[in-house]
XYZ file of C-alpha atoms in Angstrom:
643
model
C 113.128 87.860 165.550
C 111.122 87.778 168.820
C 112.851 86.260 171.830
C 111.227 84.777 174.933
C 114.398 85.064 177.075
C 116.915 87.725 178.151
C 119.031 85.505 180.348
C 120.970 83.333 177.917
C 123.144 83.408 174.796
C 120.944 82.718 171.769
C 122.024 82.206 168.120
C 119.705 83.767 165.487
C 121.816 82.719 162.455
C 125.176 80.970 162.404
C 127.641 79.547 159.855
C 130.051 76.968 161.249
C 132.049 73.857 160.468
C 130.695 70.320 160.821
C 134.158 68.993 161.725
C 135.816 71.841 163.652
C 134.219 73.601 166.646
C 136.465 76.699 166.332
C 135.591 78.676 163.146
C 132.153 80.330 163.025
C 130.217 83.481 162.012
C 127.226 84.378 164.195
C 124.429 86.830 164.849
C 123.899 86.423 168.632
C 121.520 87.697 171.333
C 123.483 88.310 174.550
C 120.841 87.964 177.273
C 123.660 87.026 179.628
C 125.134 90.551 179.428
C 123.811 93.765 180.914
C 121.580 95.663 178.558
C 120.865 92.520 176.464
C 122.902 93.617 173.377
C 123.171 91.765 170.029
C 126.522 90.850 168.389
C 128.036 90.214 164.935
C 130.848 87.717 165.652
C 133.615 86.381 163.389
C 135.977 83.676 164.798
C 138.669 82.470 162.429
C 140.315 79.061 161.979
C 142.998 80.028 164.537
C 140.477 80.920 167.237
C 140.875 84.754 167.080
C 137.473 86.310 167.542
C 136.387 89.813 166.449
C 132.921 91.315 166.984
C 130.622 94.306 166.800
C 128.287 94.764 169.763
C 125.154 96.921 169.833
C 124.743 99.733 172.333
C 120.968 99.121 172.464
C 119.531 95.840 173.674
C 116.557 93.809 172.526
C 113.248 93.500 174.400
C 111.700 90.141 175.303
C 108.411 89.456 173.512
C 108.960 92.180 170.877
C 109.740 91.782 167.200
C 113.104 93.226 166.157
C 114.960 93.680 162.880
C 118.671 92.754 163.129
C 121.409 92.883 160.419
C 125.015 91.698 160.725
C 127.289 92.968 157.922
C 130.763 91.481 157.381
C 132.753 93.695 154.927
C 136.117 92.184 154.040
C 138.547 91.174 156.797
C 138.554 94.385 158.797
C 134.955 95.589 159.248
C 131.905 94.223 161.029
C 128.665 96.217 161.562
C 125.699 95.406 163.733
C 122.249 96.966 162.980
C 119.155 96.885 165.208
C 115.726 98.093 163.991
C 117.261 100.083 161.126
C 119.954 101.815 163.203
C 123.728 101.242 162.827
C 124.594 100.351 166.403
C 128.328 99.580 166.180
C 131.260 99.066 163.785
C 134.286 96.920 164.598
C 137.439 97.308 162.426
C 139.785 94.683 163.961
C 141.497 92.411 161.436
C 139.956 88.973 161.236
C 141.475 85.599 160.384
C 140.520 83.437 157.409
C 137.750 80.980 158.020
C 136.690 77.500 156.802
C 132.959 76.808 157.300
C 130.508 74.553 155.497
C 127.041 74.680 157.071
C 124.460 77.239 158.126
C 121.875 76.987 160.919
C 118.899 79.136 161.970
C 117.968 79.244 165.673
C 121.193 77.634 166.891
C 124.947 77.349 166.284
C 125.417 73.971 164.696
C 129.096 72.993 164.883
C 129.915 69.403 165.702
C 126.681 69.618 167.776
C 123.996 72.355 168.143
C 124.496 74.921 170.945
C 123.145 78.389 171.870
C 119.634 77.434 170.816
C 117.128 80.242 170.248
C 114.037 80.606 172.434
C 111.238 82.353 170.487
C 110.481 82.989 166.792
C 112.689 83.821 163.810
C 111.184 85.003 160.487
C 112.296 86.346 157.090
C 115.943 85.268 157.275
C 118.000 86.573 154.313
C 121.630 85.864 153.504
C 123.339 87.915 150.758
C 126.534 87.152 148.853
C 127.363 90.837 148.900
C 127.407 93.646 151.388
C 124.250 95.826 151.589
C 124.506 99.614 151.668
C 123.098 101.668 154.513
C 120.275 102.854 152.200
C 119.348 99.297 151.319
C 119.244 98.239 154.974
C 117.155 101.288 155.956
C 114.753 100.720 153.062
C 114.498 97.096 153.949
C 113.561 97.924 157.514
C 111.177 100.808 156.642
C 109.328 99.146 153.781
C 109.563 95.527 154.838
C 110.654 94.681 151.276
C 112.959 91.947 150.181
C 115.860 93.150 148.052
C 115.856 91.327 144.729
C 117.303 91.976 141.327
C 115.225 94.335 139.258
C 113.772 93.048 135.972
C 114.735 95.012 132.902
C 112.714 95.845 129.774
C 114.367 96.199 126.352
C 113.030 98.542 123.686
C 114.262 97.080 120.354
C 114.294 98.721 116.934
C 115.315 97.143 113.636
C 116.031 99.571 110.784
C 114.309 102.318 112.846
C 111.097 100.234 113.203
C 110.039 99.098 116.679
C 109.922 95.307 117.198
C 107.689 93.360 119.511
C 109.006 90.383 121.371
C 108.366 86.983 119.630
C 107.306 88.758 116.446
C 108.336 87.623 112.931
C 110.052 89.975 110.497
C 111.077 89.592 106.873
C 114.496 90.327 105.336
C 116.490 89.360 102.265
C 119.909 87.832 102.019
C 122.756 90.383 101.979
C 120.451 93.088 103.306
C 121.944 95.384 105.967
C 120.177 95.113 109.261
C 120.548 97.841 111.945
C 119.766 96.905 115.539
C 119.167 99.554 118.266
C 117.923 99.060 121.805
C 117.639 100.671 125.229
C 117.317 98.943 128.603
C 114.966 100.312 131.324
C 114.715 99.067 134.905
C 111.107 98.163 135.699
C 111.108 99.460 139.314
C 113.239 102.614 139.043
C 111.819 103.336 135.559
C 115.161 104.693 134.344
C 117.305 103.900 131.327
C 120.494 101.972 132.176
C 124.077 102.629 131.121
C 127.145 100.477 131.460
C 125.551 97.180 130.624
C 126.469 94.672 127.974
C 123.870 93.798 125.257
C 124.742 90.925 122.948
C 123.112 89.999 119.616
C 122.881 86.157 119.317
C 122.032 84.328 116.106
C 122.828 80.620 116.526
C 126.607 80.398 117.058
C 127.090 84.064 115.993
C 127.414 86.653 118.779
C 128.129 90.397 118.589
C 128.142 92.969 121.374
C 126.262 96.227 120.709
C 128.124 99.546 121.173
C 126.742 102.071 123.674
C 126.097 105.632 122.386
C 124.467 108.765 123.793
C 121.063 108.707 125.485
C 121.578 105.094 126.678
C 121.259 103.705 123.083
C 123.091 100.486 122.171
C 123.569 99.879 118.426
C 125.114 97.560 115.882
C 124.651 96.573 112.206
C 125.049 93.237 110.421
C 124.885 92.062 106.816
C 122.448 89.193 106.368
C 125.010 86.833 104.794
C 124.783 83.068 104.650
C 127.502 82.876 107.313
C 125.079 84.478 109.808
C 121.588 83.728 108.585
C 119.964 80.850 106.777
C 117.030 80.624 104.319
C 113.717 80.530 106.155
C 113.111 81.128 109.869
C 115.972 82.391 112.048
C 115.641 82.833 115.871
C 117.418 85.961 117.121
C 118.063 87.022 120.683
C 119.319 90.140 122.478
C 120.889 89.378 125.874
C 121.231 92.104 128.514
C 123.746 91.794 131.381
C 124.856 94.442 133.898
C 127.818 94.541 136.253
C 125.490 95.947 138.956
C 123.958 92.845 140.588
C 120.731 94.787 141.246
C 119.652 94.042 137.664
C 118.622 90.736 136.174
C 120.045 89.196 133.018
C 117.280 89.549 130.438
C 116.728 88.236 126.906
C 114.552 89.554 124.083
C 113.688 87.170 121.261
C 112.154 87.447 117.793
C 112.339 85.752 114.370
C 113.623 86.679 110.935
C 112.124 85.054 107.803
C 114.996 85.342 105.373
C 113.978 85.416 101.748
C 116.111 84.829 98.669
C 117.238 87.766 96.508
C 115.195 88.489 93.386
C 117.223 88.432 90.140
C 117.021 91.341 87.686
C 117.059 90.167 84.049
C 118.469 92.735 81.670
C 118.031 92.028 77.941
C 120.649 93.005 75.381
C 119.475 94.740 72.167
C 115.732 93.991 72.713
C 112.999 94.687 75.281
C 109.861 92.520 75.368
C 110.088 91.038 71.885
C 112.609 89.957 69.299
C 111.789 90.560 65.623
C 113.403 88.099 63.188
C 112.797 86.738 59.674
C 111.869 83.281 58.570
C 114.849 80.904 58.352
C 117.255 83.149 60.281
C 119.463 82.161 63.216
C 118.551 84.509 66.100
C 121.056 85.444 68.780
C 119.619 86.202 72.267
C 121.691 87.633 75.114
C 120.713 88.510 78.687
C 122.452 89.741 81.811
C 121.617 88.609 85.328
C 122.068 91.293 88.042
C 121.813 91.312 91.837
C 119.405 94.221 92.410
C 120.820 94.897 95.876
C 124.550 95.098 95.027
C 124.142 95.650 91.247
C 126.754 92.959 90.689
C 126.598 90.381 87.890
C 125.381 86.897 88.859
C 127.707 84.192 87.520
C 127.450 80.448 87.070
C 123.656 80.370 86.834
C 121.745 77.722 84.919
C 119.485 79.391 82.316
C 117.142 77.087 80.353
C 114.413 77.957 77.887
C 111.448 76.307 76.272
C 109.006 77.230 73.499
C 106.641 75.461 71.153
C 109.473 74.009 69.060
C 111.930 72.788 71.668
C 114.055 73.440 74.717
C 117.658 74.520 75.319
C 120.251 75.998 77.646
C 121.992 79.351 77.540
C 125.824 79.547 77.613
C 127.618 82.016 79.894
C 129.940 83.955 77.551
C 131.046 86.630 80.083
C 130.598 86.907 83.843
C 126.838 87.345 84.270
C 126.140 87.463 80.469
C 124.330 84.462 78.898
C 123.744 83.692 75.200
C 121.733 81.279 73.020
C 121.405 80.763 69.270
C 118.079 79.533 67.843
C 117.878 78.270 64.244
C 114.465 79.047 62.747
C 112.909 76.664 60.210
C 111.462 77.973 56.940
C 107.919 76.922 57.839
C 107.758 78.730 61.229
C 105.917 82.094 61.214
C 104.050 84.131 63.783
C 104.545 85.162 67.421
C 105.822 82.692 70.025
C 106.532 83.119 73.692
C 109.921 81.916 74.963
C 110.011 81.087 78.679
C 113.229 81.156 80.686
C 113.901 79.438 84.010
C 116.939 80.880 85.812
C 118.476 78.745 88.584
C 121.397 80.538 90.298
C 124.267 78.475 91.706
C 124.254 80.523 94.953
C 121.239 79.706 97.094
C 120.928 83.346 98.256
C 119.265 84.024 94.912
C 115.729 82.989 94.082
C 114.958 80.728 91.068
C 113.325 83.168 88.636
C 111.224 83.083 85.501
C 111.402 85.457 82.530
C 109.665 85.440 79.127
C 109.616 87.386 75.870
C 107.991 87.195 72.428
C 109.767 85.953 69.342
C 108.055 87.563 66.331
C 108.944 85.701 63.116
C 108.013 87.501 59.908
C 108.584 87.346 56.107
C 111.176 89.522 54.404
C 109.667 92.326 52.381
C 110.928 92.045 48.800
C 111.472 95.135 46.660
C 111.439 93.766 43.083
C 111.400 96.362 40.385
C 108.665 95.574 37.914
C 109.158 95.302 34.117
C 107.185 98.377 33.059
C 107.396 97.532 29.325
C 105.914 94.086 29.964
C 103.213 95.621 32.143
C 102.230 98.132 29.542
C 101.971 95.400 26.903
C 99.719 93.107 28.984
C 97.978 95.751 31.033
C 95.071 96.146 28.635
C 94.521 92.405 28.575
C 95.025 91.489 32.227
C 94.016 94.616 34.089
C 91.083 92.916 35.797
C 93.162 89.917 36.765
C 95.993 92.136 38.148
C 93.506 94.163 40.173
C 92.054 91.059 41.727
C 95.482 89.550 42.382
C 96.627 92.903 43.861
C 93.747 92.963 46.246
C 94.317 89.326 47.280
C 98.056 89.966 47.694
C 97.373 93.006 49.862
C 95.007 90.991 51.981
C 97.310 87.950 52.175
C 100.685 89.526 52.745
C 99.886 92.791 54.487
C 96.450 92.942 56.087
C 96.151 89.371 57.361
C 99.725 89.201 58.902
C 99.125 92.565 60.494
C 95.738 91.489 61.772
C 97.203 88.207 63.098
C 100.052 90.125 64.817
C 97.546 92.429 66.496
C 95.347 89.492 67.546
C 98.393 87.634 68.850
C 99.498 90.655 70.894
C 95.975 91.074 72.244
C 95.798 87.364 73.095
C 99.151 87.551 74.961
C 97.841 90.454 76.978
C 94.463 88.911 77.849
C 95.328 85.233 78.291
C 96.692 85.829 81.793
C 93.287 87.239 82.890
C 91.485 84.323 81.313
C 93.714 81.801 83.011
C 93.233 83.411 86.434
C 89.454 83.536 85.934
C 89.552 79.861 84.993
C 91.170 78.831 88.307
C 88.611 77.740 90.907
C 90.861 76.155 93.557
C 94.490 75.164 94.237
C 95.617 72.194 96.324
C 99.266 71.263 97.015
C 99.654 67.650 98.231
C 102.452 65.589 99.675
C 102.546 62.899 97.026
C 103.697 59.976 99.143
C 101.233 60.475 102.060
C 98.388 62.142 100.174
C 98.173 64.816 102.894
C 97.236 68.368 101.672
C 100.052 70.793 102.460
C 98.303 73.956 101.202
C 94.911 74.780 99.708
C 93.207 77.881 98.356
C 89.608 77.903 97.119
C 87.811 80.662 95.182
C 84.474 78.877 95.357
C 81.656 80.163 97.558
C 81.194 77.166 99.838
C 79.779 76.594 103.316
C 82.176 75.227 105.926
C 80.921 71.590 105.606
C 80.928 71.860 101.791
C 84.545 73.102 101.837
C 85.520 70.008 103.883
C 83.758 67.759 101.380
C 85.570 69.552 98.579
C 88.970 68.998 100.208
C 88.160 65.326 100.636
C 87.210 65.080 96.992
C 90.530 66.574 95.893
C 92.428 64.214 98.134
C 90.552 61.267 96.590
C 91.381 62.500 93.051
C 95.096 62.806 93.807
C 95.245 59.490 95.635
C 94.021 57.590 92.545
C 95.519 60.019 90.041
C 97.828 57.398 88.548
C 94.855 55.040 87.997
C 92.916 57.849 86.272
C 95.759 58.707 83.955
C 96.171 55.058 82.866
C 92.467 54.653 82.251
C 92.038 57.920 80.398
C 94.995 57.356 78.118
C 93.125 54.376 76.596
C 89.718 56.080 76.468
C 88.375 58.219 73.673
C 85.544 59.678 75.720
C 87.747 61.390 78.349
C 90.570 63.802 77.494
C 94.069 63.308 78.976
C 97.094 65.469 78.413
C 100.580 64.460 79.475
C 103.528 66.659 78.676
C 107.030 67.261 80.018
C 108.694 70.429 81.263
C 111.920 69.135 82.664
C 110.638 66.126 84.625
C 107.194 67.583 85.444
C 104.292 65.325 84.421
C 101.082 67.209 83.673
C 97.647 65.559 83.272
C 94.282 67.172 82.541
C 91.146 65.255 83.573
C 87.657 66.137 82.253
C 84.858 65.703 84.848
C 82.138 67.114 82.578
C 81.292 70.041 84.857
C 84.883 70.961 85.679
C 88.490 70.063 84.861
C 91.394 68.900 87.025
C 94.902 69.955 85.976
C 97.414 67.806 87.904
C 101.211 68.307 87.938
C 103.635 65.870 89.568
C 107.327 66.115 90.390
C 109.204 64.154 93.070
C 107.267 64.645 96.358
C 105.077 67.448 94.942
C 101.597 67.043 93.509
C 99.820 70.293 92.533
C 96.106 70.279 91.533
C 94.277 73.138 89.812
C 90.469 72.958 89.702
C 89.270 74.693 86.511
C 85.904 75.579 85.120
C 87.155 75.268 81.543
C 89.879 73.347 79.724
C 93.336 74.878 80.393
C 95.353 76.920 77.944
C 98.900 76.132 76.870
C 100.064 79.178 78.794
C 98.414 77.923 82.020
C 100.076 74.501 81.633
C 103.503 76.126 81.040
C 103.074 78.372 84.118
C 101.971 75.366 86.175
C 105.085 73.457 85.082
C 107.409 76.342 86.063
C 105.634 76.656 89.440
C 105.987 72.923 90.232
C 109.655 73.084 89.235
C 110.174 75.900 91.706
C 108.155 74.205 94.462
C 110.221 71.036 94.002
C 113.494 72.927 94.159
C 112.519 74.794 97.286
C 110.578 72.114 99.225
C 111.868 68.619 98.186
C 114.526 68.399 100.897
C 112.123 69.520 103.652
C 109.344 67.187 102.493
C 111.615 64.131 102.562
C 111.749 64.507 106.404
C 108.394 66.249 106.778
C 106.844 65.876 110.281
C 103.363 67.058 109.303
C 103.758 70.647 110.463
C 102.087 73.186 108.123
C 102.999 76.537 109.738
C 106.100 77.215 107.642
C 104.387 76.294 104.365
C 101.433 78.630 105.073
C 103.970 81.512 104.620
C 106.301 80.161 101.975
C 103.938 78.577 99.435
C 101.645 81.608 98.812
C 104.761 83.686 98.030
C 105.952 81.083 95.475
C 102.512 80.874 93.837
C 102.379 84.703 93.667
C 105.496 84.716 91.434
C 103.622 82.773 88.722
C 99.926 83.554 89.248
C 98.642 87.001 90.206
C 95.781 85.617 92.272
C 94.889 89.033 93.596
C 92.964 89.449 90.303
C 90.327 87.241 91.942
C 90.140 89.460 95.052
C 87.901 92.525 95.507
C 88.970 95.725 93.718
C 88.126 99.371 94.256
C 88.495 102.686 92.373
C 91.735 104.365 93.494
C 92.365 108.065 94.144
C 94.087 108.327 90.774
C 90.761 107.910 89.002
C 89.338 111.059 90.646
C 92.531 113.007 89.867
C 92.258 112.033 86.203
C 88.574 112.948 86.229
C 89.225 116.400 87.722
C 91.855 117.151 85.030
C 89.254 116.449 82.338
C 91.957 115.050 80.026
C 91.415 112.288 77.433
C 93.279 109.812 79.587
C 91.261 106.678 78.815
C 90.328 104.766 75.693
C 86.694 104.238 74.644
C 86.593 100.755 76.143
C 88.297 101.946 79.364
C 85.660 104.662 79.750
C 82.955 102.108 79.127
C 84.421 99.843 81.849
C 84.704 102.804 84.266
C 81.043 103.751 83.632
C 79.972 100.222 84.477
C 82.082 100.273 87.665
C 80.535 103.604 88.725
C 77.032 102.285 88.121
C 77.787 99.050 89.994
C 79.116 101.126 92.926
C 75.882 103.162 93.073
C 73.778 99.954 93.237
C 76.050 98.355 95.795
C 76.158 101.450 98.006
C 72.331 101.691 97.928
C 72.039 98.138 99.084
C 74.654 98.347 101.857
C 74.506 101.968 103.103
C 72.842 100.938 106.394
C 75.589 98.429 107.053
C 78.386 100.876 106.227
C 80.292 98.329 104.168
C 83.225 99.154 102.004
C 82.230 99.450 98.326
C 84.107 97.068 96.102
C 83.731 94.969 92.932
C 85.192 91.869 91.311
C 86.844 91.983 87.849
C 84.842 89.060 86.407
C 81.600 90.877 87.474
C 82.660 93.971 85.558
C 83.661 91.860 82.540
C 80.181 90.335 82.416
C 78.392 93.695 82.932
C 80.311 95.479 80.146
C 78.815 92.875 77.767
C 80.976 93.462 74.698
C 81.069 90.801 72.011
C 84.865 90.969 71.989
C 85.769 89.971 75.577
C 89.485 90.360 74.763
C 89.049 94.125 74.277
C 87.309 94.416 77.628
C 90.029 92.407 79.361
C 92.652 94.615 77.693
C 90.891 97.674 78.998
C 90.706 96.220 82.568
C 94.410 95.294 82.406
C 95.220 98.850 81.307
C 93.239 100.347 84.205
C 95.148 98.119 86.611
C 98.458 99.121 85.058
C 97.537 102.811 85.349
C 96.548 102.116 89.003
C 93.107 103.537 88.387
C 91.611 100.393 89.912
C 93.463 98.474 92.685
C 92.943 95.423 94.878
C 91.700 96.053 98.395
């Protein structure tokens, strides 16, 4: 304050009653007294007045710093310019006041008006310490609550605020944090830090070195499938520190199911006409517990069916084989758990159906009698029998096994683009293109796909009656699949409920690709149908979820750039015969391609990489399946790896 008068009583700050002139609390300038002191005055409801009066007076026309401290009912302190001038310890009466005034004492009417200037008035709901008052005077700082910074770690990994992390249902999550004041730059003890997930709250326990810690299990009672917003709230009993919150997100994923086969691995060998028994176990890979009450269905070329749970977590099916069925067939399983913490999974195996080898003892006497006559005929028949019953079946089995290994690569190479569309609105939810297009061409391509899917039903009706165009409609559950021939490319379209999934192909699709597409659409429908019924047009969540679902059925990283891994150079240094002839041939082509690429890009310092379809073309073997098998083997041995 700066006063213009030293001859009157002036009120700097006062708290009084609007209906009673008796009770009041005041910081006064006493210009009417000798020495011009200042006073901290408390007058209770009964009229008893107690006060602390300074020994030093104020000076007219000079700025001063005054503080009146009222501590409880028996202490009043008056400060002037950072010095404790006086303490009064008389007992005060209770008080009833309801209004504050600056520059006057406003009771039923204003009195003791101030002459001069008053600045930076502060009223605290607590008593300040001597250090705080001195610092306030010396630094000219306003005392406020310090902000606090939280260092947060989840499972020993530091977490940034507003970041998104991934976890799986039933996974143990360990939360650790420390709180640091931003002004003092010191870690704080004695506070309360609370973990908040929706309605769930849990206080962290304080340990040594100012660490607060707790652990939770990501159960359905605490977390839900998808995005979960999580907060840490810091509070401290010392009012010098602010209440702070630290927020981040958890993307909770479903648990993968482990399928354990009983009495077979990747294939089941049976004879024509037999009844084959197939048993599997479903296991939670986190807890190693059996998964009960799941729905396990299967399909193959000759029908569909459902497994029966014969023991907790053990499922069984009997398949009766007809006499005319021979060869190798893939059986695909779709496993839908009852508990939503588990992910709908797919599993497949090969059913190899062969002919029983008969061991008939020949009639040697009869052979001796007719041998001289029919030796030529027997020789010819023996050669034909060897070819028909041994060599050809063995050759077909080898070709079938090779085809099963290489078909995945062919299917992935066939895929040119993927578009997932909300069927009712025709709006693309997700798209992925492997075509080399300019930006404006990519937009035209997306519009073309939308046009195809919008009139898809009309196409299917037209093509079903036309002999010039090919149309394929088949069922896998309730999935409808159509394949449209556009001369220069194919469209494979799958519909179920609100989902329409379109694959753009450069060639006609295989049976395996159609089956995989049906399984993928089933999974997308199970996971997304409820959300799409009330879809508001937001795509952020689907940009994360949908690629993960597609990845479970199509290894699209095959279409990404690859590189030689460190394992290749380790194998090369050992000089062992690690690779087959075709694998060595593929590696030689890769090395040559790297040399050409590095020569062209050395000035740009680009990473050296290659694409699998480029290597397949450069190897140039007449039997592409053998080359694909070699590339698959190199990937399995981790000699080549995606970037």
